[in-house]
PDB file of C-alpha atoms in Angstrom:
ATOM      1  CA  MET A   1     163.121  78.560 239.829  1.00  0.00           C
ATOM      2  CA  ALA A   2     160.759  81.062 241.857  1.00  0.00           C
ATOM      3  CA  VAL A   3     159.767  84.118 240.623  1.00  0.00           C
ATOM      4  CA  ILE A   4     161.703  87.002 242.099  1.00  0.00           C
ATOM      5  CA  ASN A   5     159.993  90.445 242.685  1.00  0.00           C
ATOM      6  CA  LEU A   6     162.396  93.691 243.071  1.00  0.00           C
ATOM      7  CA  THR A   7     161.844  96.734 244.186  1.00  0.00           C
ATOM      8  CA  PRO A   8     163.565  99.907 242.527  1.00  0.00           C
ATOM      9  CA  GLY A   9     167.477  99.448 243.853  1.00  0.00           C
ATOM     10  CA  GLN A  10     166.666  95.846 245.178  1.00  0.00           C
ATOM     11  CA  SER A  11     169.221  92.880 244.876  1.00  0.00           C
ATOM     12  CA  ALA A  12     169.115  89.374 245.050  1.00  0.00           C
ATOM     13  CA  ASN A  13     171.368  86.420 244.614  1.00  0.00           C
ATOM     14  CA  ILE A  14     170.970  83.358 242.452  1.00  0.00           C
ATOM     15  CA  ALA A  15     172.432  80.620 242.705  1.00  0.00           C
ATOM     16  CA  LEU A  16     174.163  78.289 239.829  1.00  0.00           C
ATOM     17  CA  SER A  17     173.681  74.710 239.757  1.00  0.00           C
ATOM     18  CA  GLY A  18     174.676  74.290 236.159  1.00  0.00           C
ATOM     19  CA  ARG A  19     176.769  76.261 233.228  1.00  0.00           C
ATOM     20  CA  PHE A  20     173.502  78.398 231.586  1.00  0.00           C
ATOM     21  CA  LEU A  21     171.363  80.728 232.851  1.00  0.00           C
ATOM     22  CA  VAL A  22     167.934  81.165 231.425  1.00  0.00           C
ATOM     23  CA  ALA A  23     165.768  84.177 231.643  1.00  0.00           C
ATOM     24  CA  ARG A  24     162.245  82.768 231.340  1.00  0.00           C
ATOM     25  CA  ARG A  25     160.793  86.131 231.937  1.00  0.00           C
ATOM     26  CA  VAL A  26     162.245  89.623 232.608  1.00  0.00           C
ATOM     27  CA  SER A  27     160.501  92.945 232.997  1.00  0.00           C
ATOM     28  CA  GLY A  28     162.031  96.086 233.805  1.00  0.00           C
ATOM     29  CA  THR A  29     165.588  97.209 233.753  1.00  0.00           C
ATOM     30  CA  VAL A  30     167.515  94.423 235.409  1.00  0.00           C
ATOM     31  CA  PHE A  31     171.124  94.285 235.635  1.00  0.00           C
ATOM     32  CA  CYS A  32     173.563  90.983 236.738  1.00  0.00           C
ATOM     33  CA  ASP A  33     177.210  90.537 238.170  1.00  0.00           C
ATOM     34  CA  ASP A  34     178.915  88.427 240.345  1.00  0.00           C
ATOM     35  CA  PRO A  35     181.272  90.740 243.037  1.00  0.00           C
ATOM     36  CA  ALA A  36     182.634  87.543 244.450  1.00  0.00           C
ATOM     37  CA  THR A  37     184.398  86.963 240.985  1.00  0.00           C
ATOM     38  CA  GLN A  38     184.398  90.489 239.790  1.00  0.00           C
ATOM     39  CA  LEU A  39     182.081  89.495 236.924  1.00  0.00           C
ATOM     40  CA  PRO A  40     181.657  92.933 235.263  1.00  0.00           C
ATOM     41  CA  GLU A  41     177.576  94.283 235.348  1.00  0.00           C
ATOM     42  CA  PHE A  42     175.896  93.200 232.336  1.00  0.00           C
ATOM     43  CA  SER A  43     172.005  93.868 231.036  1.00  0.00           C
ATOM     44  CA  LEU A  44     169.226  90.734 231.613  1.00  0.00           C
ATOM     45  CA  ARG A  45     167.211  90.258 229.263  1.00  0.00           C
ATOM     46  CA  GLN A  46     163.944  87.942 228.666  1.00  0.00           C
ATOM     47  CA  GLY A  47     164.907  84.963 226.490  1.00  0.00           C
ATOM     48  CA  ASP A  48     169.061  85.510 227.527  1.00  0.00           C
ATOM     49  CA  ASN A  49     171.057  82.104 227.854  1.00  0.00           C
ATOM     50  CA  ILE A  50     173.791  82.611 229.139  1.00  0.00           C
ATOM     51  CA  ASP A  51     176.888  80.361 229.084  1.00  0.00           C
ATOM     52  CA  PHE A  52     178.758  80.698 232.061  1.00  0.00           C
ATOM     53  CA  SER A  53     181.517  77.705 230.903  1.00  0.00           C
ATOM     54  CA  GLY A  54     185.081  78.074 232.061  1.00  0.00           C
ATOM     55  CA  MET A  55     184.497  80.558 234.463  1.00  0.00           C
ATOM     56  CA  SER A  56     184.566  80.020 238.505  1.00  0.00           C
ATOM     57  CA  VAL A  57     181.183  81.901 239.041  1.00  0.00           C
ATOM     58  CA  ARG A  58     178.567  80.112 241.429  1.00  0.00           C
ATOM     59  CA  SER A  59     175.950  82.268 241.649  1.00  0.00           C
ATOM     60  CA  VAL A  60     174.856  85.892 240.490  1.00  0.00           C
ATOM     61  CA  ARG A  61     173.494  89.171 241.931  1.00  0.00           C
ATOM     62  CA  VAL A  62     170.449  90.421 240.267  1.00  0.00           C
ATOM     63  CA  THR A  63     169.582  94.408 240.511  1.00  0.00           C
ATOM     64  CA  ASN A  64     166.593  96.283 239.441  1.00  0.00           C
ATOM     65  CA  LYS A  65     168.144  99.001 238.358  1.00  0.00           C
ATOM     66  CA  GLY A  66     165.111 100.798 236.935  1.00  0.00           C
ATOM     67  CA  THR A  67     162.551 103.290 238.695  1.00  0.00           C
ATOM     68  CA  ILE A  68     159.474 100.709 238.723  1.00  0.00           C
ATOM     69  CA  ALA A  69     159.374  97.095 240.167  1.00  0.00           C
ATOM     70  CA  ALA A  70     160.564  94.370 237.943  1.00  0.00           C
ATOM     71  CA  GLN A  71     160.124  90.671 237.907  1.00  0.00           C
ATOM     72  CA  ILE A  72     162.473  87.560 236.641  1.00  0.00           C
ATOM     73  CA  ASP A  73     161.752  84.224 236.196  1.00  0.00           C
ATOM     74  CA  VAL A  74     165.174  82.442 235.920  1.00  0.00           C
ATOM     75  CA  GLU A  75     166.419  78.871 235.639  1.00  0.00           C
ATOM     76  CA  SER A  76     170.016  77.411 235.918  1.00  0.00           C
ATOM     77  CA  SER A  77     170.583  74.399 233.484  1.00  0.00           C
ATOM     78  CA  PRO A  78     173.543  71.984 232.621  1.00  0.00           C
ATOM     79  CA  VAL A  79     172.426  72.105 229.197  1.00  0.00           C
ATOM     80  CA  ARG A  80     171.678  75.156 226.819  1.00  0.00           C
ATOM     81  CA  ILE A  81     167.865  75.461 226.701  1.00  0.00           C
ATOM     82  CA  ILE A  82     166.139  76.769 222.843  1.00  0.00           C
ATOM     83  CA  SER A  83     162.285  75.475 222.735  1.00  0.00           C
ATOM     84  CA  SER A  84     159.965  77.421 224.412  1.00  0.00           C
ATOM     85  CA  ASP A  85     158.469  77.323 227.649  1.00  0.00           C
ATOM     86  CA  GLY A  86     155.300  75.322 226.832  1.00  0.00           C
ATOM     87  CA  GLY A  87     153.546  78.871 226.209  1.00  0.00           C
ATOM     88  CA  ALA A  88     150.357  79.405 223.630  1.00  0.00           C
ATOM     89  CA  VAL A  89     152.839  81.862 222.774  1.00  0.00           C
ATOM     90  CA  THR A  90     156.304  82.957 223.448  1.00  0.00           C
ATOM     91  CA  VAL A  91     158.249  85.767 222.340  1.00  0.00           C
ATOM     92  CA  THR A  92     161.817  86.311 223.249  1.00  0.00           C
ATOM     93  CA  GLY A  93     163.369  89.570 223.975  1.00  0.00           C
ATOM     94  CA  GLY A  94     159.652  91.160 224.514  1.00  0.00           C
ATOM     95  CA  GLU A  95     157.586  91.738 227.566  1.00  0.00           C
ATOM     96  CA  LEU A  96     155.047  89.447 226.056  1.00  0.00           C
ATOM     97  CA  GLN A  97     155.020  85.825 227.747  1.00  0.00           C
ATOM     98  CA  ARG A  98     152.391  84.041 226.807  1.00  0.00           C
ATOM     99  CA  ILE A  99     148.627  83.701 225.581  1.00  0.00           C
ATOM    100  CA  VAL A 100     146.306  81.855 227.567  1.00  0.00           C
ATOM    101  CA  GLU A 101     142.922  83.514 227.530  1.00  0.00           C
ATOM    102  CA  PRO A 102     141.084  83.176 224.082  1.00  0.00           C
ATOM    103  CA  ILE A 103     140.391  86.407 222.667  1.00  0.00           C
ATOM    104  CA  ASN A 104     136.725  87.759 221.964  1.00  0.00           C
ATOM    105  CA  VAL A 105     136.333  88.773 218.449  1.00  0.00           C
ATOM    106  CA  THR A 106     133.827  89.669 216.027  1.00  0.00           C
ATOM    107  CA  ALA A 107     134.493  88.206 212.310  1.00  0.00           C
ATOM    108  CA  THR A 108     132.762  87.622 208.939  1.00  0.00           C
ATOM    109  CA  ALA A 109     134.466  84.570 208.430  1.00  0.00           C
ATOM    110  CA  THR A 110     135.069  81.034 209.666  1.00  0.00           C
ATOM    111  CA  VAL A 111     138.181  79.059 209.696  1.00  0.00           C
ATOM    112  CA  GLU A 112     138.081  75.343 209.168  1.00  0.00           C
ATOM    113  CA  ASP A 113     140.750  73.129 208.759  1.00  0.00           C
ATOM    114  CA  GLY A 114     143.466  76.319 208.103  1.00  0.00           C
ATOM    115  CA  ASN A 115     140.984  77.823 205.334  1.00  0.00           C
ATOM    116  CA  MET A 116     138.860  81.083 205.958  1.00  0.00           C
ATOM    117  CA  THR A 117     135.843  81.520 204.631  1.00  0.00           C
ATOM    118  CA  SER A 118     133.402  84.239 204.661  1.00  0.00           C
ATOM    119  CA  LEU A 119     130.204  84.166 205.994  1.00  0.00           C
ATOM    120  CA  SER A 120     127.147  84.069 203.526  1.00  0.00           C
ATOM    121  CA  GLN A 121     124.441  87.070 204.005  1.00  0.00           C
ATOM    122  CA  SER A 122     121.536  86.225 206.133  1.00  0.00           C
ATOM    123  CA  ALA A 123     118.796  88.067 204.015  1.00  0.00           C
ATOM    124  CA  VAL A 124     118.581  88.983 200.532  1.00  0.00           C
ATOM    125  CA  ASP A 125     116.217  92.416 199.332  1.00  0.00           C
ATOM    126  CA  ASP A 126     115.631  94.237 196.775  1.00  0.00           C
ATOM    127  CA  ALA A 127     113.900  97.215 195.154  1.00  0.00           C
ATOM    128  CA  LEU A 128     111.868  98.323 192.229  1.00  0.00           C
ATOM    129  CA  ASP A 129     114.233  99.603 189.071  1.00  0.00           C
ATOM    130  CA  VAL A 130     115.482 103.444 189.576  1.00  0.00           C
ATOM    131  CA  ASP A 131     114.759 105.487 186.593  1.00  0.00           C
ATOM    132  CA  ILE A 132     117.237 108.312 186.110  1.00  0.00           C
ATOM    133  CA  PRO A 133     116.612 111.111 183.961  1.00  0.00           C
ATOM    134  CA  ALA A 134     119.583 112.532 181.826  1.00  0.00           C
ATOM    135  CA  GLY A 135     121.963 114.900 184.282  1.00  0.00           C
ATOM    136  CA  GLN A 136     119.886 113.753 187.275  1.00  0.00           C
ATOM    137  CA  LYS A 137     121.250 112.428 190.170  1.00  0.00           C
ATOM    138  CA  VAL A 138     119.035 109.977 192.043  1.00  0.00           C
ATOM    139  CA  GLN A 139     119.665 108.319 195.490  1.00  0.00           C
ATOM    140  CA  VAL A 140     119.015 104.473 194.943  1.00  0.00           C
ATOM    141  CA  ILE A 141     119.187 103.031 198.069  1.00  0.00           C
ATOM    142  CA  GLY A 142     118.884 104.765 201.428  1.00  0.00           C
ATOM    143  CA  ALA A 143     121.360 104.219 204.824  1.00  0.00           C
ATOM    144  CA  SER A 144     120.683 100.901 206.499  1.00  0.00           C
ATOM    145  CA  VAL A 145     121.203  99.978 210.416  1.00  0.00           C
ATOM    146  CA  ASP A 146     122.336  96.297 209.684  1.00  0.00           C
ATOM    147  CA  LYS A 147     125.936  95.578 210.946  1.00  0.00           C
ATOM    148  CA  ARG A 148     126.749  94.941 207.021  1.00  0.00           C
ATOM    149  CA  ARG A 149     124.922  94.958 203.832  1.00  0.00           C
ATOM    150  CA  THR A 150     126.745  94.299 200.157  1.00  0.00           C
ATOM    151  CA  VAL A 151     124.801  96.299 197.506  1.00  0.00           C
ATOM    152  CA  ILE A 152     124.846  95.044 194.128  1.00  0.00           C
ATOM    153  CA  LEU A 153     123.478  97.582 191.247  1.00  0.00           C
ATOM    154  CA  GLN A 154     123.182  96.850 187.163  1.00  0.00           C
ATOM    155  CA  ASN A 155     123.027  99.633 184.388  1.00  0.00           C
ATOM    156  CA  ILE A 156     120.267  98.077 182.413  1.00  0.00           C
ATOM    157  CA  SER A 157     119.267 101.108 180.561  1.00  0.00           C
ATOM    158  CA  ALA A 158     117.242 100.744 177.431  1.00  0.00           C
ATOM    159  CA  THR A 159     120.394 102.250 175.393  1.00  0.00           C
ATOM    160  CA  GLU A 160     124.070 102.663 176.756  1.00  0.00           C
ATOM    161  CA  THR A 161     124.342 105.662 179.470  1.00  0.00           C
ATOM    162  CA  GLU A 162     127.444 106.791 181.201  1.00  0.00           C
ATOM    163  CA  CYS A 163     126.467 106.982 185.102  1.00  0.00           C
ATOM    164  CA  ARG A 164     128.431 108.064 188.109  1.00  0.00           C
ATOM    165  CA  VAL A 165     127.968 105.890 191.626  1.00  0.00           C
ATOM    166  CA  GLY A 166     128.821 107.443 194.948  1.00  0.00           C
ATOM    167  CA  GLY A 167     127.795 109.225 197.770  1.00  0.00           C
ATOM    168  CA  PRO A 168     125.522 112.872 197.743  1.00  0.00           C
ATOM    169  CA  ASN A 169     128.002 114.790 196.116  1.00  0.00           C
ATOM    170  CA  VAL A 170     128.324 112.469 193.060  1.00  0.00           C
ATOM    171  CA  ALA A 171     128.450 114.384 189.728  1.00  0.00           C
ATOM    172  CA  ALA A 172     129.707 114.666 186.287  1.00  0.00           C
ATOM    173  CA  GLY A 173     133.555 113.438 186.511  1.00  0.00           C
ATOM    174  CA  ARG A 174     132.983 112.175 190.054  1.00  0.00           C
ATOM    175  CA  GLY A 175     132.362 108.925 191.774  1.00  0.00           C
ATOM    176  CA  ALA A 176     132.633 105.232 190.019  1.00  0.00           C
ATOM    177  CA  LEU A 177     132.176 104.680 186.585  1.00  0.00           C
ATOM    178  CA  PHE A 178     129.107 102.759 185.587  1.00  0.00           C
ATOM    179  CA  THR A 179     128.364 102.131 181.746  1.00  0.00           C
ATOM    180  CA  GLY A 180     125.803  99.968 180.720  1.00  0.00           C
ATOM    181  CA  SER A 181     122.560  98.856 179.261  1.00  0.00           C
ATOM    182  CA  LYS A 182     120.187  96.236 179.077  1.00  0.00           C
ATOM    183  CA  ALA A 183     121.835  94.681 176.253  1.00  0.00           C
ATOM    184  CA  ALA A 184     125.172  94.669 177.857  1.00  0.00           C
ATOM    185  CA  PRO A 185     124.363  95.210 181.754  1.00  0.00           C
ATOM    186  CA  ALA A 186     127.219  96.898 183.650  1.00  0.00           C
ATOM    187  CA  SER A 187     127.293  95.249 187.471  1.00  0.00           C
ATOM    188  CA  LEU A 188     129.005  96.918 190.548  1.00  0.00           C
ATOM    189  CA  GLU A 189     128.985  95.215 194.044  1.00  0.00           C
ATOM    190  CA  PHE A 190     130.296  96.747 197.086  1.00  0.00           C
ATOM    191  CA  ASP A 191     129.653  96.855 201.273  1.00  0.00           C
ATOM    192  CA  THR A 192     128.275  99.801 202.392  1.00  0.00           C
ATOM    193  CA  VAL A 193     125.750 100.635 204.837  1.00  0.00           C
ATOM    194  CA  GLY A 194     125.674 104.272 203.658  1.00  0.00           C
ATOM    195  CA  ALA A 195     123.189 105.670 201.193  1.00  0.00           C
ATOM    196  CA  VAL A 196     123.979 105.326 197.372  1.00  0.00           C
ATOM    197  CA  HIS A 197     123.638 107.800 194.864  1.00  0.00           C
ATOM    198  CA  VAL A 198     124.283 107.510 191.193  1.00  0.00           C
ATOM    199  CA  PHE A 199     124.183 110.404 188.752  1.00  0.00           C
ATOM    200  CA  ASN A 200     123.522 109.957 184.771  1.00  0.00           C
ATOM    201  CA  ASN A 201     125.636 111.620 182.889  1.00  0.00           C
ATOM    202  CA  SER A 202     124.185 110.757 179.677  1.00  0.00           C
ATOM    203  CA  ALA A 203     121.794 112.589 177.523  1.00  0.00           C
ATOM    204  CA  GLN A 204     119.427 109.266 177.433  1.00  0.00           C
ATOM    205  CA  ALA A 205     117.172 108.159 180.748  1.00  0.00           C
ATOM    206  CA  ALA A 206     119.029 105.531 182.853  1.00  0.00           C
ATOM    207  CA  LYS A 207     117.448 102.995 184.548  1.00  0.00           C
ATOM    208  CA  ILE A 208     119.291 101.308 187.519  1.00  0.00           C
ATOM    209  CA  SER A 209     118.041  97.462 189.239  1.00  0.00           C
ATOM    210  CA  VAL A 210     119.300  97.264 192.761  1.00  0.00           C
ATOM    211  CA  MET A 211     119.320  94.315 195.235  1.00  0.00           C
ATOM    212  CA  TRP A 212     121.320  94.112 198.478  1.00  0.00           C
ATOM    213  CA  GLY A 213     122.176  91.035 201.166  1.00  0.00           C
ATOM    214  CA  LYS A 214     122.409  91.991 204.852  1.00  0.00           C
ATOM    215  CA  ARG A 215     123.425  90.384 207.746  1.00  0.00           C
TER     216      ARG A 215
END
């Protein structure tokens, strides 16, 4: 059946060739009735599958009761229709009918055979170990213009040191705890394109190794 466009207040008659009236698409505020049989007025919504069996209704009137244009696509059928209309996506009872065109997205993963796999970094870089005096804060890696960067830090101090990792305000009692030594390195990996600072909260010097992957 053809799509029917209704301006506010406009009505149209729909002949019924079967006992069911299927609302393929309904946008706007649409009501349905039948003056000939005194069928009471009721709201017509997308996804409705109306059964007129046992009634003498041969046609129905649809009316746009809203303040904006309405569009309906209905079909009269001798059998109940439950399946979708063949679109890629169909939402019953809502405004979204289907999605046909591809959607452009930016992602850092691929999907193959239903499994998602993260894309590997395209380059790896590193820097000289960073020495941090006791009670001092040092920037171990600066900000980057890369779209994505994974930073890996290791605490490889000569003796166990307690450090804190964070932004420019990192200090004692503030930031991620990062305790380790060369004999038992502590590692920390996270994604950031911002500058990273480390505060040495110990009485002895700390040494931090730095590497990163970027895309």
